[in-house]
GROMACS .gro file of N, CA and C in nm:
model
  453
    1MET      N    1 -13.112   2.935  16.370
    1MET     CA    2 -13.103   3.027  16.256
    1MET      C    3 -13.146   2.948  16.145
    2GLU      N    4 -13.224   3.036  16.036
    2GLU     CA    5 -13.268   2.975  15.926
    2GLU      C    6 -13.198   3.039  15.818
    3GLU      N    7 -13.147   2.981  15.717
    3GLU     CA    8 -13.104   3.062  15.588
    3GLU      C    9 -13.134   2.979  15.471
    4ALA      N   10 -13.217   3.027  15.388
    4ALA     CA   11 -13.278   2.945  15.264
    4ALA      C   12 -13.320   2.803  15.287
    5GLY      N   13 -13.395   2.799  15.404
    5GLY     CA   14 -13.479   2.688  15.440
    5GLY      C   15 -13.391   2.596  15.504
    6VAL      N   16 -13.255   2.631  15.542
    6VAL     CA   17 -13.165   2.519  15.594
    6VAL      C   18 -13.155   2.556  15.741
    7ARG      N   19 -13.144   2.468  15.831
    7ARG     CA   20 -13.163   2.498  15.985
    7ARG      C   21 -13.006   2.458  15.995
    8VAL      N   22 -12.940   2.560  16.075
    8VAL     CA   23 -12.797   2.564  16.119
    8VAL      C   24 -12.794   2.554  16.258
    9ARG      N   25 -12.737   2.442  16.325
    9ARG     CA   26 -12.717   2.415  16.451
    9ARG      C   27 -12.559   2.434  16.485
   10ARG      N   28 -12.567   2.464  16.602
   10ARG     CA   29 -12.419   2.522  16.667
   10ARG      C   30 -12.377   2.402  16.758
   11VAL      N   31 -12.247   2.387  16.773
   11VAL     CA   32 -12.194   2.293  16.883
   11VAL      C   33 -12.240   2.358  17.018
   12GLY      N   34 -12.279   2.271  17.106
   12GLY     CA   35 -12.343   2.311  17.225
   12GLY      C   36 -12.246   2.293  17.347
   13MET      N   37 -12.258   2.353  17.464
   13MET     CA   38 -12.198   2.327  17.574
   13MET      C   39 -12.154   2.181  17.616
   14PHE      N   40 -12.267   2.097  17.612
   14PHE     CA   41 -12.240   1.953  17.624
   14PHE      C   42 -12.136   1.889  17.527
   15ASP      N   43 -12.124   1.932  17.388
   15ASP     CA   44 -12.028   1.891  17.327
   15ASP      C   45 -11.895   1.919  17.358
   16ILE      N   46 -11.881   2.043  17.402
   16ILE     CA   47 -11.748   2.089  17.453
   16ILE      C   48 -11.716   2.044  17.591
   17ALA      N   49 -11.812   2.021  17.676
   17ALA     CA   50 -11.775   1.946  17.792
   17ALA      C   51 -11.730   1.808  17.771
   18LEU      N   52 -11.781   1.723  17.654
   18LEU     CA   53 -11.728   1.591  17.632
   18LEU      C   54 -11.593   1.599  17.571
   19ALA      N   55 -11.569   1.726  17.473
   19ALA     CA   56 -11.418   1.703  17.435
   19ALA      C   57 -11.331   1.753  17.543
   20VAL      N   58 -11.369   1.831  17.639
   20VAL     CA   59 -11.263   1.851  17.756
   20VAL      C   60 -11.237   1.722  17.831
   21GLY      N   61 -11.362   1.650  17.864
   21GLY     CA   62 -11.354   1.508  17.909
   21GLY      C   63 -11.265   1.411  17.813
   22GLY      N   64 -11.287   1.446  17.672
   22GLY     CA   65 -11.171   1.320  17.598
   22GLY      C   66 -11.044   1.369  17.621
   23LEU      N   67 -10.989   1.491  17.613
   23LEU     CA   68 -10.862   1.552  17.648
   23LEU      C   69 -10.805   1.497  17.792
   24LEU      N   70 -10.908   1.511  17.893
   24LEU     CA   71 -10.861   1.453  18.004
   24LEU      C   72 -10.806   1.304  18.007
   25LEU      N   73 -10.921   1.228  17.935
   25LEU     CA   74 -10.883   1.086  17.905
   25LEU      C   75 -10.744   1.066  17.847
   26ILE      N   76 -10.719   1.140  17.755
   26ILE     CA   77 -10.587   1.133  17.675
   26ILE      C   78 -10.485   1.165  17.763
   27LEU      N   79 -10.480   1.276  17.826
   27LEU     CA   80 -10.387   1.325  17.951
   27LEU      C   81 -10.350   1.212  18.053
   28LEU      N   82 -10.452   1.143  18.070
   28LEU     CA   83 -10.442   1.030  18.180
   28LEU      C   84 -10.377   0.908  18.132
   29ALA      N   85 -10.414   0.884  18.005
   29ALA     CA   86 -10.366   0.735  17.945
   29ALA      C   87 -10.204   0.770  17.878
   30ALA      N   88 -10.200   0.887  17.831
   30ALA     CA   89 -10.086   0.910  17.730
   30ALA      C   90  -9.932   0.858  17.832
   31PRO      N   91  -9.933   0.891  17.945
   31PRO     CA   92  -9.792   0.866  18.006
   31PRO      C   93  -9.792   0.695  18.028
   32ASN      N   94  -9.890   0.647  18.034
   32ASN     CA   95  -9.877   0.495  18.071
   32ASN      C   96  -9.880   0.398  17.942
   33THR      N   97  -9.871   0.478  17.844
   33THR     CA   98  -9.866   0.410  17.698
   33THR      C   99  -9.734   0.327  17.691
   34GLY      N  100  -9.620   0.397  17.680
   34GLY     CA  101  -9.502   0.319  17.714
   34GLY      C  102  -9.466   0.228  17.796
   35PRO      N  103  -9.506   0.235  17.932
   35PRO     CA  104  -9.477   0.130  18.022
   35PRO      C  105  -9.578   0.007  18.005
   36ALA      N  106  -9.699   0.047  17.972
   36ALA     CA  107  -9.794  -0.062  17.944
   36ALA      C  108  -9.755  -0.161  17.818
   37LEU      N  109  -9.706  -0.082  17.715
   37LEU     CA  110  -9.644  -0.170  17.610
   37LEU      C  111  -9.518  -0.228  17.620
   38ALA      N  112  -9.425  -0.168  17.710
   38ALA     CA  113  -9.320  -0.261  17.778
   38ALA      C  114  -9.368  -0.373  17.826
   39ALA      N  115  -9.489  -0.383  17.925
   39ALA     CA  116  -9.516  -0.488  17.999
   39ALA      C  117  -9.567  -0.568  17.909
   40LEU      N  118  -9.637  -0.546  17.796
   40LEU     CA  119  -9.675  -0.646  17.691
   40LEU      C  120  -9.577  -0.737  17.649
   41ARG      N  121  -9.472  -0.667  17.617
   41ARG     CA  122  -9.365  -0.727  17.533
   41ARG      C  123  -9.261  -0.782  17.641
   42GLY      N  124  -9.287  -0.751  17.742
   42GLY     CA  125  -9.178  -0.823  17.876
   42GLY      C  126  -9.047  -0.738  17.884
   43ASP      N  127  -9.050  -0.617  17.822
   43ASP     CA  128  -8.931  -0.532  17.798
   43ASP      C  129  -8.922  -0.475  17.974
   44GLY      N  130  -8.795  -0.477  17.983
   44GLY     CA  131  -8.758  -0.378  18.110
   44GLY      C  132  -8.639  -0.451  18.176
   45VAL      N  133  -8.611  -0.391  18.304
   45VAL     CA  134  -8.497  -0.450  18.387
   45VAL      C  135  -8.554  -0.562  18.442
   46GLN      N  136  -8.483  -0.688  18.424
   46GLN     CA  137  -8.512  -0.811  18.470
   46GLN      C  138  -8.431  -0.809  18.623
   47GLY      N  139  -8.521  -0.891  18.678
   47GLY     CA  140  -8.446  -0.906  18.838
   47GLY      C  141  -8.560  -1.017  18.910
   48THR      N  142  -8.567  -0.994  19.040
   48THR     CA  143  -8.658  -1.078  19.125
   48THR      C  144  -8.724  -0.997  19.235
   49PHE      N  145  -8.838  -1.042  19.245
   49PHE     CA  146  -8.935  -0.990  19.332
   49PHE      C  147  -8.941  -1.056  19.449
   50THR      N  148  -8.925  -1.031  19.560
   50THR     CA  149  -8.920  -1.080  19.721
   50THR      C  150  -9.057  -1.034  19.782
   51ALA      N  151  -9.181  -1.121  19.793
   51ALA     CA  152  -9.294  -1.078  19.855
   51ALA      C  153  -9.268  -1.054  20.007
   52GLU      N  154  -9.333  -0.948  20.089
   52GLU     CA  155  -9.300  -0.903  20.189
   52GLU      C  156  -9.450  -0.924  20.268
   53ARG      N  157  -9.550  -0.852  20.234
   53ARG     CA  158  -9.662  -0.841  20.301
   53ARG      C  159  -9.787  -0.838  20.190
   54LEU      N  160  -9.893  -0.869  20.248
   54LEU     CA  161 -10.016  -0.880  20.173
   54LEU      C  162 -10.111  -0.742  20.198
   55GLU      N  163 -10.125  -0.664  20.117
   55GLU     CA  164 -10.230  -0.549  20.126
   55GLU      C  165 -10.344  -0.590  20.041
   56CYS      N  166 -10.486  -0.576  20.127
   56CYS     CA  167 -10.618  -0.598  20.094
   56CYS      C  168 -10.703  -0.500  20.106
   57VAL      N  169 -10.785  -0.449  20.007
   57VAL     CA  170 -10.906  -0.370  20.048
   57VAL      C  171 -11.025  -0.423  20.002
   58GLN      N  172 -11.092  -0.401  20.112
   58GLN     CA  173 -11.256  -0.478  20.082
   58GLN      C  174 -11.333  -0.364  20.009
   59HIS      N  175 -11.404  -0.441  19.935
   59HIS     CA  176 -11.516  -0.366  19.843
   59HIS      C  177 -11.656  -0.438  19.886
   60PRO      N  178 -11.782  -0.383  19.856
   60PRO     CA  179 -11.886  -0.456  19.880
   60PRO      C  180 -11.899  -0.579  19.798
   61GLY      N  181 -11.890  -0.699  19.886
   61GLY     CA  182 -11.876  -0.825  19.801
   61GLY      C  183 -11.779  -0.875  19.735
   62HIS      N  184 -11.667  -0.802  19.744
   62HIS     CA  185 -11.531  -0.824  19.695
   62HIS      C  186 -11.414  -0.792  19.752
   63GLU      N  187 -11.299  -0.857  19.754
   63GLU     CA  188 -11.188  -0.819  19.806
   63GLU      C  189 -11.062  -0.819  19.706
   64GLN      N  190 -10.983  -0.728  19.703
   64GLN     CA  191 -10.883  -0.706  19.620
   64GLN      C  192 -10.755  -0.709  19.681
   65CYS      N  193 -10.667  -0.792  19.672
   65CYS     CA  194 -10.543  -0.810  19.725
   65CYS      C  195 -10.428  -0.801  19.637
   66SER      N  196 -10.305  -0.765  19.708
   66SER     CA  197 -10.182  -0.727  19.630
   66SER      C  198 -10.067  -0.768  19.725
   67TRP      N  199  -9.960  -0.808  19.647
   67TRP     CA  200  -9.837  -0.861  19.740
   67TRP      C  201  -9.748  -0.732  19.715
   68LEU      N  202  -9.682  -0.675  19.809
   68LEU     CA  203  -9.598  -0.564  19.829
   68LEU      C  204  -9.462  -0.650  19.872
   69GLY      N  205  -9.352  -0.571  19.817
   69GLY     CA  206  -9.209  -0.637  19.866
   69GLY      C  207  -9.118  -0.540  19.784
   70THR      N  208  -9.009  -0.617  19.756
   70THR     CA  209  -8.884  -0.569  19.715
   70THR      C  210  -8.839  -0.617  19.562
   71PHE      N  211  -8.816  -0.534  19.484
   71PHE     CA  212  -8.756  -0.584  19.349
   71PHE      C  213  -8.615  -0.527  19.351
   72ARG      N  214  -8.548  -0.654  19.305
   72ARG     CA  215  -8.403  -0.635  19.294
   72ARG      C  216  -8.362  -0.671  19.146
   73SER      N  217  -8.293  -0.586  19.087
   73SER     CA  218  -8.237  -0.607  18.929
   73SER      C  219  -8.153  -0.715  18.961
   74GLY      N  220  -8.107  -0.802  18.836
   74GLY     CA  221  -8.022  -0.914  18.835
   74GLY      C  222  -7.905  -0.893  18.864
   75ASP      N  223  -7.855  -0.748  18.826
   75ASP     CA  224  -7.711  -0.677  18.871
   75ASP      C  225  -7.710  -0.613  19.010
   76SER      N  226  -7.820  -0.614  19.069
   76SER     CA  227  -7.836  -0.562  19.217
   76SER      C  228  -7.803  -0.413  19.213
   77ARG      N  229  -7.801  -0.357  19.102
   77ARG     CA  230  -7.805  -0.211  19.082
   77ARG      C  231  -7.932  -0.135  19.134
   78LEU      N  232  -8.046  -0.207  19.084
   78LEU     CA  233  -8.164  -0.139  19.111
   78LEU      C  234  -8.244  -0.218  19.217
   79VAL      N  235  -8.287  -0.152  19.314
   79VAL     CA  236  -8.356  -0.216  19.430
   79VAL      C  237  -8.468  -0.111  19.442
   80ARG      N  238  -8.617  -0.179  19.439
   80ARG     CA  239  -8.722  -0.076  19.465
   80ARG      C  240  -8.815  -0.147  19.597
   81ARG      N  241  -8.802  -0.093  19.688
   81ARG     CA  242  -8.895  -0.130  19.803
   81ARG      C  243  -9.022  -0.099  19.808
   82GLY      N  244  -9.122  -0.148  19.858
   82GLY     CA  245  -9.275  -0.128  19.873
   82GLY      C  246  -9.313  -0.122  19.756
   83ILE      N  247  -9.280  -0.206  19.666
   83ILE     CA  248  -9.341  -0.230  19.519
   83ILE      C  249  -9.437  -0.326  19.525
   84ALA      N  250  -9.552  -0.315  19.411
   84ALA     CA  251  -9.631  -0.417  19.419
   84ALA      C  252  -9.601  -0.533  19.302
   85PHE      N  253  -9.625  -0.631  19.303
   85PHE     CA  254  -9.617  -0.726  19.213
   85PHE      C  255  -9.758  -0.718  19.132
   86TYR      N  256  -9.740  -0.673  19.001
   86TYR     CA  257  -9.872  -0.645  18.927
   86TYR      C  258  -9.950  -0.791  18.904
   87GLY      N  259 -10.099  -0.789  18.950
   87GLY     CA  260 -10.175  -0.875  18.921
   87GLY      C  261 -10.174  -0.993  19.032
   88SER      N  262 -10.096  -0.980  19.132
   88SER     CA  263 -10.096  -1.038  19.244
   88SER      C  264 -10.200  -1.062  19.320
   89GLU      N  265 -10.250  -1.187  19.380
   89GLU     CA  266 -10.368  -1.196  19.478
   89GLU      C  267 -10.335  -1.265  19.588
   90ARG      N  268 -10.413  -1.279  19.661
   90ARG     CA  269 -10.399  -1.349  19.806
   90ARG      C  270 -10.299  -1.476  19.810
   91ASP      N  271 -10.327  -1.561  19.701
   91ASP     CA  272 -10.283  -1.681  19.710
   91ASP      C  273 -10.145  -1.700  19.629
   92THR      N  274 -10.119  -1.571  19.543
   92THR     CA  275 -10.003  -1.585  19.472
   92THR      C  276  -9.862  -1.597  19.532
   93PHE      N  277  -9.873  -1.554  19.656
   93PHE     CA  278  -9.722  -1.552  19.732
   93PHE      C  279  -9.752  -1.609  19.883
   94THR      N  280  -9.630  -1.610  19.932
   94THR     CA  281  -9.637  -1.630  20.091
   94THR      C  282  -9.533  -1.547  20.137
   95ALA      N  283  -9.510  -1.486  20.254
   95ALA     CA  284  -9.404  -1.374  20.273
   95ALA      C  285  -9.265  -1.452  20.283
   96GLY      N  286  -9.197  -1.381  20.203
   96GLY     CA  287  -9.032  -1.444  20.162
   96GLY      C  288  -9.028  -1.529  20.037
   97ALA      N  289  -9.144  -1.545  19.974
   97ALA     CA  290  -9.141  -1.602  19.863
   97ALA      C  291  -9.074  -1.502  19.737
   98THR      N  292  -9.017  -1.562  19.652
   98THR     CA  293  -8.969  -1.474  19.532
   98THR      C  294  -9.013  -1.521  19.387
   99SER      N  295  -9.000  -1.449  19.298
   99SER     CA  296  -9.036  -1.481  19.161
   99SER      C  297  -8.975  -1.400  19.069
  100PRO      N  298  -8.932  -1.432  18.945
  100PRO     CA  299  -8.864  -1.368  18.863
  100PRO      C  300  -8.966  -1.244  18.814
  101ALA      N  301  -8.927  -1.131  18.778
  101ALA     CA  302  -9.018  -1.013  18.772
  101ALA      C  303  -8.920  -0.910  18.662
  102PHE      N  304  -9.009  -0.830  18.615
  102PHE     CA  305  -8.918  -0.730  18.554
  102PHE      C  306  -8.981  -0.558  18.573
  103ASP      N  307  -8.928  -0.445  18.545
  103ASP     CA  308  -8.934  -0.347  18.588
  103ASP      C  309  -8.935  -0.251  18.446
  104THR      N  310  -9.066  -0.171  18.439
  104THR     CA  311  -9.081  -0.104  18.304
  104THR      C  312  -9.055   0.033  18.351
  105GLY      N  313  -9.038   0.072  18.460
  105GLY     CA  314  -9.011   0.200  18.523
  105GLY      C  315  -9.132   0.244  18.569
  106ARG      N  316  -9.239   0.176  18.553
  106ARG     CA  317  -9.390   0.227  18.607
  106ARG      C  318  -9.403   0.241  18.745
  107ARG      N  319  -9.428   0.361  18.801
  107ARG     CA  320  -9.446   0.365  18.932
  107ARG      C  321  -9.538   0.315  19.003
  108GLY      N  322  -9.495   0.233  19.113
  108GLY     CA  323  -9.602   0.157  19.192
  108GLY      C  324  -9.582  -0.015  19.199
  109HIS      N  325  -9.545  -0.062  19.079
  109HIS     CA  326  -9.527  -0.181  19.051
  109HIS      C  327  -9.474  -0.237  18.959
  110VAL      N  328  -9.429  -0.386  18.955
  110VAL     CA  329  -9.325  -0.450  18.876
  110VAL      C  330  -9.406  -0.572  18.813
  111TYR      N  331  -9.372  -0.632  18.726
  111TYR     CA  332  -9.457  -0.745  18.640
  111TYR      C  333  -9.391  -0.867  18.646
  112GLY      N  334  -9.467  -0.986  18.637
  112GLY     CA  335  -9.406  -1.116  18.659
  112GLY      C  336  -9.387  -1.174  18.510
  113PRO      N  337  -9.308  -1.274  18.496
  113PRO     CA  338  -9.292  -1.315  18.368
  113PRO      C  339  -9.376  -1.336  18.262
  114GLY      N  340  -9.518  -1.327  18.290
  114GLY     CA  341  -9.624  -1.350  18.198
  114GLY      C  342  -9.676  -1.178  18.142
  115GLY      N  343  -9.590  -1.100  18.195
  115GLY     CA  344  -9.637  -0.961  18.132
  115GLY      C  345  -9.767  -0.909  18.177
  116SER      N  346  -9.821  -0.828  18.095
  116SER     CA  347  -9.964  -0.772  18.121
  116SER      C  348 -10.060  -0.741  18.001
  117ASN      N  349 -10.185  -0.735  18.024
  117ASN     CA  350 -10.242  -0.702  17.909
  117ASN      C  351 -10.324  -0.550  17.945
  118GLU      N  352 -10.252  -0.495  18.034
  118GLU     CA  353 -10.296  -0.332  18.062
  118GLU      C  354 -10.324  -0.272  17.959
  119TRP      N  355 -10.222  -0.287  17.866
  119TRP     CA  356 -10.224  -0.205  17.729
  119TRP      C  357 -10.373  -0.185  17.654
  120VAL      N  358 -10.459  -0.309  17.685
  120VAL     CA  359 -10.596  -0.297  17.621
  120VAL      C  360 -10.657  -0.188  17.698
  121PHE      N  361 -10.655  -0.144  17.831
  121PHE     CA  362 -10.740  -0.070  17.901
  121PHE      C  363 -10.656   0.088  17.879
  122VAL      N  364 -10.527   0.119  17.854
  122VAL     CA  365 -10.462   0.225  17.821
  122VAL      C  366 -10.515   0.251  17.653
  123ALA      N  367 -10.508   0.156  17.568
  123ALA     CA  368 -10.572   0.214  17.447
  123ALA      C  369 -10.720   0.225  17.406
  124LEU      N  370 -10.789   0.139  17.500
  124LEU     CA  371 -10.931   0.204  17.516
  124LEU      C  372 -10.955   0.355  17.554
  125MET      N  373 -10.873   0.357  17.665
  125MET     CA  374 -10.882   0.518  17.718
  125MET      C  375 -10.837   0.620  17.617
  126LEU      N  376 -10.730   0.580  17.528
  126LEU     CA  377 -10.680   0.675  17.420
  126LEU      C  378 -10.779   0.680  17.321
  127LEU      N  379 -10.871   0.592  17.281
  127LEU     CA  380 -10.945   0.592  17.182
  127LEU      C  381 -11.079   0.664  17.227
  128VAL      N  382 -11.120   0.627  17.338
  128VAL     CA  383 -11.247   0.699  17.368
  128VAL      C  384 -11.230   0.837  17.386
  129GLY      N  385 -11.089   0.875  17.449
  129GLY     CA  386 -11.060   1.027  17.447
  129GLY      C  387 -11.037   1.090  17.318
  130LEU      N  388 -10.980   1.031  17.227
  130LEU     CA  389 -10.978   1.095  17.088
  130LEU      C  390 -11.112   1.104  17.038
  131ALA      N  391 -11.198   0.994  17.040
  131ALA     CA  392 -11.341   1.017  16.987
  131ALA      C  393 -11.413   1.116  17.062
  132LEU      N  394 -11.419   1.139  17.176
  132LEU     CA  395 -11.468   1.234  17.251
  132LEU      C  396 -11.398   1.398  17.215
  133ALA      N  397 -11.285   1.389  17.205
  133ALA     CA  398 -11.238   1.518  17.177
  133ALA      C  399 -11.255   1.570  17.023
  134VAL      N  400 -11.246   1.487  16.933
  134VAL     CA  401 -11.297   1.531  16.798
  134VAL      C  402 -11.428   1.519  16.766
  135ARG      N  403 -11.523   1.497  16.842
  135ARG     CA  404 -11.658   1.494  16.834
  135ARG      C  405 -11.721   1.612  16.789
  136PRO      N  406 -11.690   1.726  16.873
  136PRO     CA  407 -11.741   1.856  16.835
  136PRO      C  408 -11.705   1.869  16.695
  137LEU      N  409 -11.591   1.843  16.655
  137LEU     CA  410 -11.507   1.911  16.519
  137LEU      C  411 -11.597   1.840  16.404
  138VAL      N  412 -11.643   1.723  16.439
  138VAL     CA  413 -11.698   1.635  16.311
  138VAL      C  414 -11.849   1.674  16.314
  139LYS      N  415 -11.899   1.672  16.433
  139LYS     CA  416 -12.031   1.732  16.456
  139LYS      C  417 -12.051   1.877  16.390
  140ALA      N  418 -11.973   1.953  16.398
  140ALA     CA  419 -11.978   2.100  16.347
  140ALA      C  420 -11.964   2.074  16.203
  141ARG      N  421 -11.880   1.992  16.142
  141ARG     CA  422 -11.859   1.965  15.993
  141ARG      C  423 -12.012   1.912  15.935
  142HIS      N  424 -12.063   1.823  16.020
  142HIS     CA  425 -12.192   1.780  15.945
  142HIS      C  426 -12.299   1.859  15.949
  143LEU      N  427 -12.308   1.943  16.050
  143LEU     CA  428 -12.393   2.045  16.082
  143LEU      C  429 -12.400   2.179  15.993
  144LEU      N  430 -12.278   2.196  15.937
  144LEU     CA  431 -12.276   2.312  15.814
  144LEU      C  432 -12.369   2.318  15.710
  145PRO      N  433 -12.427   2.406  15.671
  145PRO     CA  434 -12.526   2.391  15.563
  145PRO      C  435 -12.409   2.363  15.444
  146ARG      N  436 -12.460   2.281  15.336
  146ARG     CA  437 -12.380   2.257  15.213
  146ARG      C  438 -12.425   2.372  15.115
  147ALA      N  439 -12.310   2.433  15.038
  147ALA     CA  440 -12.326   2.517  14.938
  147ALA      C  441 -12.423   2.471  14.827
  148ARG      N  442 -12.526   2.568  14.795
  148ARG     CA  443 -12.616   2.509  14.692
  148ARG      C  444 -12.556   2.532  14.534
  149ARG      N  445 -12.588   2.426  14.449
  149ARG     CA  446 -12.552   2.452  14.330
  149ARG      C  447 -12.635   2.558  14.241
  150VAL      N  448 -12.563   2.641  14.174
  150VAL     CA  449 -12.661   2.745  14.101
  150VAL      C  450 -12.663   2.703  13.973
  151ALA      N  451 -12.786   2.657  13.919
  151ALA     CA  452 -12.793   2.595  13.781
  151ALA      C  453 -12.823   2.719  13.684
   0.00000   0.00000   0.00000
């Protein structure tokens, strides 16, 4: 559309699809923000992880392993069975070995004394999601024709 020599473009379906993708990233990352920050700080229920079995997945040219076992809080009130020890690999444990651990409440795994840097990935997902979600708004604002001053 042409108005007084200024071309006005509209936000297209591609931009809308990117915004929807951004909102989905935000929805995926948001629930993990609290547990990821707790893992960074080492906050959570302190206890012991007992390794029971090694579970490995083969990828082309790569193997990813994780130890599953039981987490028991220091006061024995909380027991989580079949839980993974975050960041464990094939050589981390042997069956029956124990390690100090803490539980942030995150489904599926507990953390060792060193905590975790997974907050970085969660933060990146939030930032990319936010950038994609607001892109059409920023783009539309920059594409609007500016009012001409009448002298």
